[in-house]
mmCIF file of C-alpha atoms in Angstrom:
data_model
loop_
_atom_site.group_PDB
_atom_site.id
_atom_site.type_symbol
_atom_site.label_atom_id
_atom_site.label_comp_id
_atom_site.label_asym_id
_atom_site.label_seq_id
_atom_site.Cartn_x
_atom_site.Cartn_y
_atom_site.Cartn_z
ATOM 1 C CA UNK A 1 9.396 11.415 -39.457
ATOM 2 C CA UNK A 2 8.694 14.658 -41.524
ATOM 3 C CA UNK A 3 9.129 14.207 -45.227
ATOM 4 C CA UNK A 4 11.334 16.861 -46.875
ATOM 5 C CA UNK A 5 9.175 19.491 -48.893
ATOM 6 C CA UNK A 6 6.042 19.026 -46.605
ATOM 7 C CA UNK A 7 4.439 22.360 -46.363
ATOM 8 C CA UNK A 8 2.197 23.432 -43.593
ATOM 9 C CA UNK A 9 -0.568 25.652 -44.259
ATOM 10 C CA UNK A 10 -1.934 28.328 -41.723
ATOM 11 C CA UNK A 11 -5.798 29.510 -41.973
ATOM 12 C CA UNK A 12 -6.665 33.311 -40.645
ATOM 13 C CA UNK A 13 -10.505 34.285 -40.250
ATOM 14 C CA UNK A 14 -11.189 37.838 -41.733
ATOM 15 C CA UNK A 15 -12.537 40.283 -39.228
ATOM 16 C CA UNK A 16 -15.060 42.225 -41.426
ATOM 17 C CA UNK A 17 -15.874 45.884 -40.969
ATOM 18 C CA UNK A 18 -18.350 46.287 -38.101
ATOM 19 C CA UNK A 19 -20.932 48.127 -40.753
ATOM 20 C CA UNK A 20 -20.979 44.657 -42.063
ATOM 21 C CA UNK A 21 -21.371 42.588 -39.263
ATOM 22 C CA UNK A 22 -24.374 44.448 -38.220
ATOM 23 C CA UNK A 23 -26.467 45.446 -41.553
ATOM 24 C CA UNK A 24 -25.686 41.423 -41.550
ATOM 25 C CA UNK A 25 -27.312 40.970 -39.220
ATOM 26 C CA UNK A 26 -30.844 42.942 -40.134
ATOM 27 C CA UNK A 27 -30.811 41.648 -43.765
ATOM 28 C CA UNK A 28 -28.343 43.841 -46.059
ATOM 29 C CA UNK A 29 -28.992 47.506 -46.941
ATOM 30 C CA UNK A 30 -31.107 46.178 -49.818
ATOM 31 C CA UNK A 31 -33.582 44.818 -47.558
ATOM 32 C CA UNK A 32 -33.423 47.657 -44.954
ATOM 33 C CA UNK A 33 -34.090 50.168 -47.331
ATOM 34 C CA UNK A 34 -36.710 48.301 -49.067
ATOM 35 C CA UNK A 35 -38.542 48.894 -45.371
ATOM 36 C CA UNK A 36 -39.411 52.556 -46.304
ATOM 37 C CA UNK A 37 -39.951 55.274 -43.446
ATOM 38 C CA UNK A 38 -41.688 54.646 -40.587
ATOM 39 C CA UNK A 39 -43.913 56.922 -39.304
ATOM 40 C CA UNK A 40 -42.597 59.587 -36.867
ATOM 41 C CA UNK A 41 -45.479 60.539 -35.243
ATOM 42 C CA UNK A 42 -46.140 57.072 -33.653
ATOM 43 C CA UNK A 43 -43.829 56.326 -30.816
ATOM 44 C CA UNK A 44 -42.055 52.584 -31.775
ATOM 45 C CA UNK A 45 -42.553 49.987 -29.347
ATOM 46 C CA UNK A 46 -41.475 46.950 -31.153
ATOM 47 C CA UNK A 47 -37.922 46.056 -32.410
ATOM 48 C CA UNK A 48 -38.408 47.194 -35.349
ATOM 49 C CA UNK A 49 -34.895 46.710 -36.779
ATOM 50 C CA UNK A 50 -33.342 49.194 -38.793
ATOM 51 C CA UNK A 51 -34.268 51.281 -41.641
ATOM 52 C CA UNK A 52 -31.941 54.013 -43.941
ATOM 53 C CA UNK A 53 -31.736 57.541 -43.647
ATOM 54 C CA UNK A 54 -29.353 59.898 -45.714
ATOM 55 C CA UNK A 55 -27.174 61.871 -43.051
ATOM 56 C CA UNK A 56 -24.085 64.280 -44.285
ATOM 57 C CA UNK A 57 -22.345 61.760 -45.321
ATOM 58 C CA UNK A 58 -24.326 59.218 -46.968
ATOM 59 C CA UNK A 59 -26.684 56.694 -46.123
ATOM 60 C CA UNK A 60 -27.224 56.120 -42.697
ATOM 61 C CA UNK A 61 -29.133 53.117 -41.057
ATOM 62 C CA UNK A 62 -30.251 53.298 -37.739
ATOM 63 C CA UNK A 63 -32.353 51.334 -35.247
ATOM 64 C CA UNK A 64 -35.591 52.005 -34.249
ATOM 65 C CA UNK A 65 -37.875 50.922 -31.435
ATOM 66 C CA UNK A 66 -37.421 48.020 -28.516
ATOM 67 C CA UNK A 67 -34.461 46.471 -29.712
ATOM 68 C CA UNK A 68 -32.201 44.275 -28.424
ATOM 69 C CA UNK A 69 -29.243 43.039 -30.517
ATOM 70 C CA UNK A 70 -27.281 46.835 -30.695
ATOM 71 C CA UNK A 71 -24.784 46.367 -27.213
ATOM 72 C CA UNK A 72 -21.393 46.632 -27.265
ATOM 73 C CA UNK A 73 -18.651 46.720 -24.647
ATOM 74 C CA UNK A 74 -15.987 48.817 -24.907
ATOM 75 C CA UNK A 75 -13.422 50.389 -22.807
ATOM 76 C CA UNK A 76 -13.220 50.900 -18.772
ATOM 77 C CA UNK A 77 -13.960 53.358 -16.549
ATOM 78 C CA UNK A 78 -11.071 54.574 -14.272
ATOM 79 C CA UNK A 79 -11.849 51.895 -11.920
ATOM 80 C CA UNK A 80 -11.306 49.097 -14.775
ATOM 81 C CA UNK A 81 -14.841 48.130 -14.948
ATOM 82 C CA UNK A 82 -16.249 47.278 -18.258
ATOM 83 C CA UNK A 83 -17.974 50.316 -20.074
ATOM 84 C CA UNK A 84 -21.529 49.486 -22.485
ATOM 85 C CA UNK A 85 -23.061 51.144 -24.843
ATOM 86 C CA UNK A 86 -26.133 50.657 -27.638
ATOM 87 C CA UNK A 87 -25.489 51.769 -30.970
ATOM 88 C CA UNK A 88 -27.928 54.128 -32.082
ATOM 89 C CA UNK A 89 -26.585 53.870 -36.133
ATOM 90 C CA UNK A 90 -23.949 53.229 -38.902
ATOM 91 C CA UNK A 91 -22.906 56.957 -40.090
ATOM 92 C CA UNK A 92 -23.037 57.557 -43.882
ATOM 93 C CA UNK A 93 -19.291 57.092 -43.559
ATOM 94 C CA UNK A 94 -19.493 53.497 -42.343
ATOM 95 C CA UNK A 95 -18.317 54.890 -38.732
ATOM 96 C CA UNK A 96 -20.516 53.621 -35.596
ATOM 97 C CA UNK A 97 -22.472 56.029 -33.635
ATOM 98 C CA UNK A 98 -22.806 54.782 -29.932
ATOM 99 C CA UNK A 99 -24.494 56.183 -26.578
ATOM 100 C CA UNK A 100 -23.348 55.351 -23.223
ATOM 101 C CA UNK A 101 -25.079 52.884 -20.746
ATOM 102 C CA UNK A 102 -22.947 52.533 -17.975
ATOM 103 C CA UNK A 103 -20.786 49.692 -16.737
ATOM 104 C CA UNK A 104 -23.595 46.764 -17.037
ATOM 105 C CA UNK A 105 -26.235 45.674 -19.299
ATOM 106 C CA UNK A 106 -28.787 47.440 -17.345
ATOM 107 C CA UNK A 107 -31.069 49.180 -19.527
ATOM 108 C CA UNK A 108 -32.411 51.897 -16.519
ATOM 109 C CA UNK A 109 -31.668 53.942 -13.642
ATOM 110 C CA UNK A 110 -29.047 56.122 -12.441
ATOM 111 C CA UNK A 111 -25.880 53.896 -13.901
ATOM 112 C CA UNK A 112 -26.771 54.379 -17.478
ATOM 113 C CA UNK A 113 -25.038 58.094 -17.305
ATOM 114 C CA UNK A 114 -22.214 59.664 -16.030
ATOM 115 C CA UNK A 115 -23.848 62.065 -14.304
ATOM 116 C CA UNK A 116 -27.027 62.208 -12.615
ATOM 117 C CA UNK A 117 -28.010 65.856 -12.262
ATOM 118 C CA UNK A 118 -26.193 68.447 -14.502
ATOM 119 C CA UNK A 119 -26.960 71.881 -16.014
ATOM 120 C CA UNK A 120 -26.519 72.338 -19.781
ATOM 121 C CA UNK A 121 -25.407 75.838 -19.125
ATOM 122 C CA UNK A 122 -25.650 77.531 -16.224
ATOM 123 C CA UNK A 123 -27.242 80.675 -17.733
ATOM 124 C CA UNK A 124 -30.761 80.792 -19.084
ATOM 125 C CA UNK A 125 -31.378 84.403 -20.323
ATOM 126 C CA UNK A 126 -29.875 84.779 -23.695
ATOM 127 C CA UNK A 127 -30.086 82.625 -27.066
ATOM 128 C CA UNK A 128 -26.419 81.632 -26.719
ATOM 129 C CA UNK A 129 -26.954 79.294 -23.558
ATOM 130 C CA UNK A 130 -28.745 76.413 -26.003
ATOM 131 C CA UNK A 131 -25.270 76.032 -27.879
ATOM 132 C CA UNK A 132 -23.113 73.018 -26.701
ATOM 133 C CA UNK A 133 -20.638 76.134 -27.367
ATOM 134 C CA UNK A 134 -21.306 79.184 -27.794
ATOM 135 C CA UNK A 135 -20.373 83.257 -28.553
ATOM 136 C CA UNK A 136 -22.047 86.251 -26.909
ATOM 137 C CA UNK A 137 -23.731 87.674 -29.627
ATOM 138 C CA UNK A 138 -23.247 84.918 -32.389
ATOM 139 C CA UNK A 139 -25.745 82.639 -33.496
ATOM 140 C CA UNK A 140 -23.295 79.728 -34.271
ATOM 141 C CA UNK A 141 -20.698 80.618 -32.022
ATOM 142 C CA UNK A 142 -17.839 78.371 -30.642
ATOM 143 C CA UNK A 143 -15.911 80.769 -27.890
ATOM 144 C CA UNK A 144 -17.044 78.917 -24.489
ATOM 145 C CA UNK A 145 -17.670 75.560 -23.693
ATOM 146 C CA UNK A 146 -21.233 74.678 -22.461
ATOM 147 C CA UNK A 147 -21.328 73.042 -18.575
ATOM 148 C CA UNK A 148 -22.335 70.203 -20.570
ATOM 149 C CA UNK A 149 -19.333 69.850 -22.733
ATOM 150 C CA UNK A 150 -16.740 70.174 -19.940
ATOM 151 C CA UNK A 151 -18.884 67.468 -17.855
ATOM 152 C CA UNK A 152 -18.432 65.242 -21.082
ATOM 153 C CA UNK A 153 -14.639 66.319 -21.630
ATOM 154 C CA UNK A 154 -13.539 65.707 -18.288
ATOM 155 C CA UNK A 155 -15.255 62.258 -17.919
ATOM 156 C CA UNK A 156 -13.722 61.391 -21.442
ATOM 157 C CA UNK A 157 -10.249 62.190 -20.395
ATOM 158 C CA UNK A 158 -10.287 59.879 -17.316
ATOM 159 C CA UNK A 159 -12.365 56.673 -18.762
ATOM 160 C CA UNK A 160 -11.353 56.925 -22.698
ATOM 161 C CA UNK A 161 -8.744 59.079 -23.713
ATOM 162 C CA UNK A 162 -6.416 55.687 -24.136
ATOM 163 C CA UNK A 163 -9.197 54.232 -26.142
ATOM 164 C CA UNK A 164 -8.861 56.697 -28.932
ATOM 165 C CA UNK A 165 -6.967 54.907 -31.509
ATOM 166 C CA UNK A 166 -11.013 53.261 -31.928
ATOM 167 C CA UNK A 167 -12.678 56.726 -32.305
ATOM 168 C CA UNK A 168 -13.866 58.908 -35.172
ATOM 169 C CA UNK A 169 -13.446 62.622 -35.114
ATOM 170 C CA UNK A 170 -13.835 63.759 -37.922
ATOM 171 C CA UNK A 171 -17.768 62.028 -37.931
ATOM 172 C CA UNK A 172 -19.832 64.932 -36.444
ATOM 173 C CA UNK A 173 -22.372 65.455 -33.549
ATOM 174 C CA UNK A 174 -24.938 68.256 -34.660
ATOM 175 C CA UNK A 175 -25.717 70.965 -32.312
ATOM 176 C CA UNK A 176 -28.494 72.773 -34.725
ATOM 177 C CA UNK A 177 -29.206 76.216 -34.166
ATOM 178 C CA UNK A 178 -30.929 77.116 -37.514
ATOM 179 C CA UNK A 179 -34.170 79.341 -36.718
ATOM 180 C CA UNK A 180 -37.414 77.768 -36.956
ATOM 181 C CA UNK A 181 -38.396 79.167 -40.561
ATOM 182 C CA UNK A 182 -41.710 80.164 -38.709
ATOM 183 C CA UNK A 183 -39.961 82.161 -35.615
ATOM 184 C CA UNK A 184 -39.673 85.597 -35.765
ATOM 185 C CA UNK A 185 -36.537 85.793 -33.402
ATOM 186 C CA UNK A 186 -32.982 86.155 -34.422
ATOM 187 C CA UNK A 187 -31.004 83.932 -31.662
ATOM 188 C CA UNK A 188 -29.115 86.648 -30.722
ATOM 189 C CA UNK A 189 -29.117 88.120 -27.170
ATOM 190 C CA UNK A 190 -32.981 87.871 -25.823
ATOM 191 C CA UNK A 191 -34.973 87.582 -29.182
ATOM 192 C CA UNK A 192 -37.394 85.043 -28.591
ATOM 193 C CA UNK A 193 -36.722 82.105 -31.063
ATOM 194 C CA UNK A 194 -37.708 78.927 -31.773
ATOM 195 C CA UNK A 195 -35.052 76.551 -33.635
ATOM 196 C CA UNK A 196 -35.308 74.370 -36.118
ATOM 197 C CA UNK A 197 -35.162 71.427 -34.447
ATOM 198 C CA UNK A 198 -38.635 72.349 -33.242
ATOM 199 C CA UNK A 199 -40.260 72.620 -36.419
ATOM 200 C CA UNK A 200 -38.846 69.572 -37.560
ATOM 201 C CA UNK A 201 -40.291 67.349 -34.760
ATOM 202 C CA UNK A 202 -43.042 69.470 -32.773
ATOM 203 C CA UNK A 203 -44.929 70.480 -35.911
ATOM 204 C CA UNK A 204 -44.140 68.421 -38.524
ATOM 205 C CA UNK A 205 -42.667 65.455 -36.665
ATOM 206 C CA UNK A 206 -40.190 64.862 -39.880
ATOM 207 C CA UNK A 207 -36.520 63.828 -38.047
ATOM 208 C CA UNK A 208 -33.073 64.866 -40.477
ATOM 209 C CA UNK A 209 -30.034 63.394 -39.900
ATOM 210 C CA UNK A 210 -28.374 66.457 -42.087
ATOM 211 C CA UNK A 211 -26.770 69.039 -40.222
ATOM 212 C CA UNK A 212 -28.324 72.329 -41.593
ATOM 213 C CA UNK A 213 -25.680 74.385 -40.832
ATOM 214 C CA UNK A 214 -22.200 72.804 -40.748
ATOM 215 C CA UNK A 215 -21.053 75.442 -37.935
ATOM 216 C CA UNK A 216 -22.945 73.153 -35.163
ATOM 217 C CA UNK A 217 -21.694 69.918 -36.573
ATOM 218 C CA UNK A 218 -19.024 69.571 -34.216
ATOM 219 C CA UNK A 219 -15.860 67.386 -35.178
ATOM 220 C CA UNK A 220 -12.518 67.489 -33.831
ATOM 221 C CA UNK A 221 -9.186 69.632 -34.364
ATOM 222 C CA UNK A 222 -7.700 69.378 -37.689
ATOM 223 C CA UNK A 223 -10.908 67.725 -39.402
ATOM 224 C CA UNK A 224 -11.561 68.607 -42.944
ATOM 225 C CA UNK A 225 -15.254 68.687 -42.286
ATOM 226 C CA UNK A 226 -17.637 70.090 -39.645
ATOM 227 C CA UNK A 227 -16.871 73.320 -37.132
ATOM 228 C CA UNK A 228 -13.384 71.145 -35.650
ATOM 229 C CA UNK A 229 -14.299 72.797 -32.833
ATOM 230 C CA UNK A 230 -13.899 69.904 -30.486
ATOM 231 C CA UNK A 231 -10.550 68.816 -28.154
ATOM 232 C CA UNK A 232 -12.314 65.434 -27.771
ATOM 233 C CA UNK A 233 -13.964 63.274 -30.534
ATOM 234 C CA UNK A 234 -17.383 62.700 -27.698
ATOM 235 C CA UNK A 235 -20.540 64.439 -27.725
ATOM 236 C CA UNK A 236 -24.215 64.244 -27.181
ATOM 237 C CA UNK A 237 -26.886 62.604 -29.124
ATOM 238 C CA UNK A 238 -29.349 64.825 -31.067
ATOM 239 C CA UNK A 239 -33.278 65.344 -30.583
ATOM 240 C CA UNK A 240 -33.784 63.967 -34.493
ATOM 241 C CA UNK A 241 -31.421 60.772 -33.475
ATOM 242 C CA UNK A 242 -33.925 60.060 -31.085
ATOM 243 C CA UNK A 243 -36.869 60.468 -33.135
ATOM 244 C CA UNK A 244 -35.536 58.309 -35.313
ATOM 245 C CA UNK A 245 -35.183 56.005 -32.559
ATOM 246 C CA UNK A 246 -38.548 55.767 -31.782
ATOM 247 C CA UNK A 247 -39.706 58.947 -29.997
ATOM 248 C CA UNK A 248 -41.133 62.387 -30.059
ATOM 249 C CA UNK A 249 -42.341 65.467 -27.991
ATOM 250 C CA UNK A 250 -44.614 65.184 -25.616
ATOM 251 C CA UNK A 251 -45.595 61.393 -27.116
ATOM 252 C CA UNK A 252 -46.152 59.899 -23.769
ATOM 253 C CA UNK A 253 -44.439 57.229 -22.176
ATOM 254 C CA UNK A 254 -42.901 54.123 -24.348
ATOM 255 C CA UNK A 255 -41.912 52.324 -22.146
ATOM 256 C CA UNK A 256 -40.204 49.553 -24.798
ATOM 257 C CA UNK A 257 -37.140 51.706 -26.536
ATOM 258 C CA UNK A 258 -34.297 50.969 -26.224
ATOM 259 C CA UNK A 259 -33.533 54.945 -25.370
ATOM 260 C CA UNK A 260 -35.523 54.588 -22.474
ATOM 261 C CA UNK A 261 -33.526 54.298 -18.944
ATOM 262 C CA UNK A 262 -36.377 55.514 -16.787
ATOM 263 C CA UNK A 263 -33.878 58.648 -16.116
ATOM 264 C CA UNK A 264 -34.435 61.700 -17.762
ATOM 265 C CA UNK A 265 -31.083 63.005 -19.842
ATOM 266 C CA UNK A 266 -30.131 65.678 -22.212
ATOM 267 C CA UNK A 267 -29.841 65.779 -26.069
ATOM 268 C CA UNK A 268 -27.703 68.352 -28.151
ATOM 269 C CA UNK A 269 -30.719 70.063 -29.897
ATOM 270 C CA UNK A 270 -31.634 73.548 -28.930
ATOM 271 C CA UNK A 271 -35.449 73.960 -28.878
ATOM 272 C CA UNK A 272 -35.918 77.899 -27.698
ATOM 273 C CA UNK A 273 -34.214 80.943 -26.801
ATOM 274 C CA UNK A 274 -33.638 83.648 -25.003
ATOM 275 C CA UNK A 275 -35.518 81.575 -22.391
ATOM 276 C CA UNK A 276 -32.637 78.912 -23.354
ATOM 277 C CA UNK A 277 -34.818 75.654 -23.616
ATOM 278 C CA UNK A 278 -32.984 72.464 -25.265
ATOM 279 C CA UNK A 279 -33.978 68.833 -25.986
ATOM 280 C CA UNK A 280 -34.400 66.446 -23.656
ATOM 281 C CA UNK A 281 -35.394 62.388 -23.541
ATOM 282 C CA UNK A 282 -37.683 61.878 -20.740
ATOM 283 C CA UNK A 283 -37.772 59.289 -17.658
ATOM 284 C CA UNK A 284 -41.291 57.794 -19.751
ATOM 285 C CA UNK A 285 -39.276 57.204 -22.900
ATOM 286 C CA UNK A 286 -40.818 60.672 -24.888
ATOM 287 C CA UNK A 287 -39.157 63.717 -24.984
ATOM 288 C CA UNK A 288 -39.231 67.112 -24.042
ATOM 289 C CA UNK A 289 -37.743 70.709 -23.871
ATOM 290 C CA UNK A 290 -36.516 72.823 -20.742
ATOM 291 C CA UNK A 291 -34.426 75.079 -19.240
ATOM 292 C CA UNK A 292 -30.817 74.789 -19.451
ATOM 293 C CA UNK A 293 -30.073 75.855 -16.126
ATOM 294 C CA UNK A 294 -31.143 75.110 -12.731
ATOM 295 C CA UNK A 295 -33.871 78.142 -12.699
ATOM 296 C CA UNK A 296 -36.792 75.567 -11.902
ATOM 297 C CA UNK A 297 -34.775 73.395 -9.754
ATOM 298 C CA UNK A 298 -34.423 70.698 -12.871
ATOM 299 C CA UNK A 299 -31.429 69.522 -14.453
ATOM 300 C CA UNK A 300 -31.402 66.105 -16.304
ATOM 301 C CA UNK A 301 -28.313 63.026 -16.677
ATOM 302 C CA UNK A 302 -25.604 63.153 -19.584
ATOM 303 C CA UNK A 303 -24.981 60.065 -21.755
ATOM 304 C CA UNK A 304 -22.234 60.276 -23.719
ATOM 305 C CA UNK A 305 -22.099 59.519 -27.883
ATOM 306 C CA UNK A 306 -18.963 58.500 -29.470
ATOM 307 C CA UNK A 307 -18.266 57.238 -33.142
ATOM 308 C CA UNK A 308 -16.512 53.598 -33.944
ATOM 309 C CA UNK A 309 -13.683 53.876 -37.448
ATOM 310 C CA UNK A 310 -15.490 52.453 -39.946
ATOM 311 C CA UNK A 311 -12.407 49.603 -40.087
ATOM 312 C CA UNK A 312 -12.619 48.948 -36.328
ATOM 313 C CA UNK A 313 -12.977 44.673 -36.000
ATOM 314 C CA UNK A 314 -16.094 43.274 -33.543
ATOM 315 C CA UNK A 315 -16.621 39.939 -32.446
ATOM 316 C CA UNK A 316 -20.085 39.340 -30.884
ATOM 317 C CA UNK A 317 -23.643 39.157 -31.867
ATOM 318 C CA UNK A 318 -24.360 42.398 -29.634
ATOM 319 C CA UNK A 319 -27.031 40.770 -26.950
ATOM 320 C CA UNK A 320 -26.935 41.510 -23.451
ATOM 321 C CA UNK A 321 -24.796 38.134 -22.820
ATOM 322 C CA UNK A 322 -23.063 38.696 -26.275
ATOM 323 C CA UNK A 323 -22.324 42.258 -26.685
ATOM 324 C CA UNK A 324 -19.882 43.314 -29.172
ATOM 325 C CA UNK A 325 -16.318 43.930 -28.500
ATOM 326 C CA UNK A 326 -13.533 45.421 -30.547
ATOM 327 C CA UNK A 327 -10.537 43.226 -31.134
ATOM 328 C CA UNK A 328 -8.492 45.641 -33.440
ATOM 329 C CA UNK A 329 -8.374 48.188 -35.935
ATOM 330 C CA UNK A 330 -6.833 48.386 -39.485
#
């Protein structure tokens, strides 16, 4: 028999933020940034864990090397499998940057993009074909979508567009088109130019996670930072993210990063105009730069990059058998 006055207590677990779950997991920031820089022009073949980077909005820490711990599952594809994807770092705004790896746990092959063989643009002959959008005649314009982009917007629309109570847009993807301060070119029309991006990692091999001009950081609609140039918040990841990750131009193959799929795919980092050249991460696990277009019968996958909200809930201890999951949002 119940006694009058009992009381009956009920216990909740807090879901913590998922920037906490995972810098958990690698130490604290205190003991990631204590790590230092690592040095870009060795290619990282070891997990190596994660070290800190300041990005536009703060400090950023990202993963570098052959890890192993950065899955997560989330969403389905419009046949209801299972989508996964590796995180690639926690944004200075405690949002979760994330490329696509296909509906398994398969690190390689043709199943780690949505599309196999696809033109950045399908012009090659003027400066403005390296922009993930672009403006005859403008450096930094936004007037057409690239091939690229409407590849990425149409696959968004059919597999995630539900999902995007989850999603960040207002956390940009950087499409840099600042001028190689040692180019003569203007990146206009058919000026020969080298872009920044090539300076940066070709001849100095020192990755930013800035945006040097906050025209090409692309954000969505209505966004109070960035170009808000985009319908959708999805994009591409950048030549200096994978840097950062663990490798460079032309650094051979490394064949333990977790970037690697044995596919070749596309980044969203111009590397030279009017020939229209733009960052790509090779088959090996290095990287490279080449035509936009089909001119040399090439054309190279497309892996999507999305952000997490920074109050998004995970469970998981993001393994292959344990990937993270989101449960919620605040």
């Amino acid at each position: 028999m119940n006694k009058k006055g009992t009381k009956c207590y009920l216990y909740f677990e807090e879901q913590k933020p998922p920037k906490d779950v995972i810098l958990a997991k690698e130490g604290g920031t205190a003991a990631i940034e204590a790590k230092g820089t690592p040095n870009f022009a060795t290619v990282a073949t070891t997990d190596m864990g994660m070290y800190a980077a300041e990005d536009d909005y703060g400090t950023s820490y990202y993963y570098r090397g052959a890890v192993q711990d950065n899955w997560v599952q989330f969403g389905t594809d419009s046949s209801g499998q299972a989508l996964y994807w590796r995180i690639i770092r926690i944004n200075g705004d405690a949002t979760i940057r994330l490329i696509y790896n296909g509906i398994s746990t398969a690190q390689t092959g043709d199943s780690t993009m949505i599309s196999t063989e696809e033109v950045f643009n399908s012009g090659w002959n003027d400066n403005m074909y390296v922009g993930y959008m672009y403006t005859n005649g403008q450096l930094h314009g936004l007037g057409t979508n690239s091939d690229i982009k409407t590849t990425i917007d149409n696959w968004y629309a059919s597999n995630l567009a539900d999902e995007a109570e989850y999603l960040e847009g207002s956390t940009g993807f950087c499409g840099d088109r600042t001028i190689d301060p040692t180019s003569s070119g203007t990146g206009i029309g058919t000026s020969a130019t080298d872009y920044a991006a090539y300076h940066r990692l070709v001849s100095n091999k020192a990755p930013i996670l800035t945006c040097p001009d906050k025209q090409d950081l692309y954000t969505t609609s209505g966004s109070s930072t960035g170009n808000a140039a985009l319908q959708y918040p999805v994009g591409l990841i950048t030549a200096d993210e994978a840097t950062f990750a663990g490798t460079f131009p032309w650094s051979g193959n490394n064949n333990n990063n977790y970037l690697k799929t044995g596919r070749s795919y596309w980044t969203m980092s111009p590397y030279h105009g009017f020939h229209a050249y733009v960052f790509y991460v090779a088959y090996s696990g290095s990287m490279g730069g080449y035509y936009v277009d089909e001119t040399f019968e090439d054309s190279y996958g497309v892996r999507p990059v999305i952000n997490f909200r920074s109050d998004v809930s995970l469970t998981g201890s993001g393994t292959t058998s344990d990937p993270f999951k989101v449960v919620g949002a605040s």
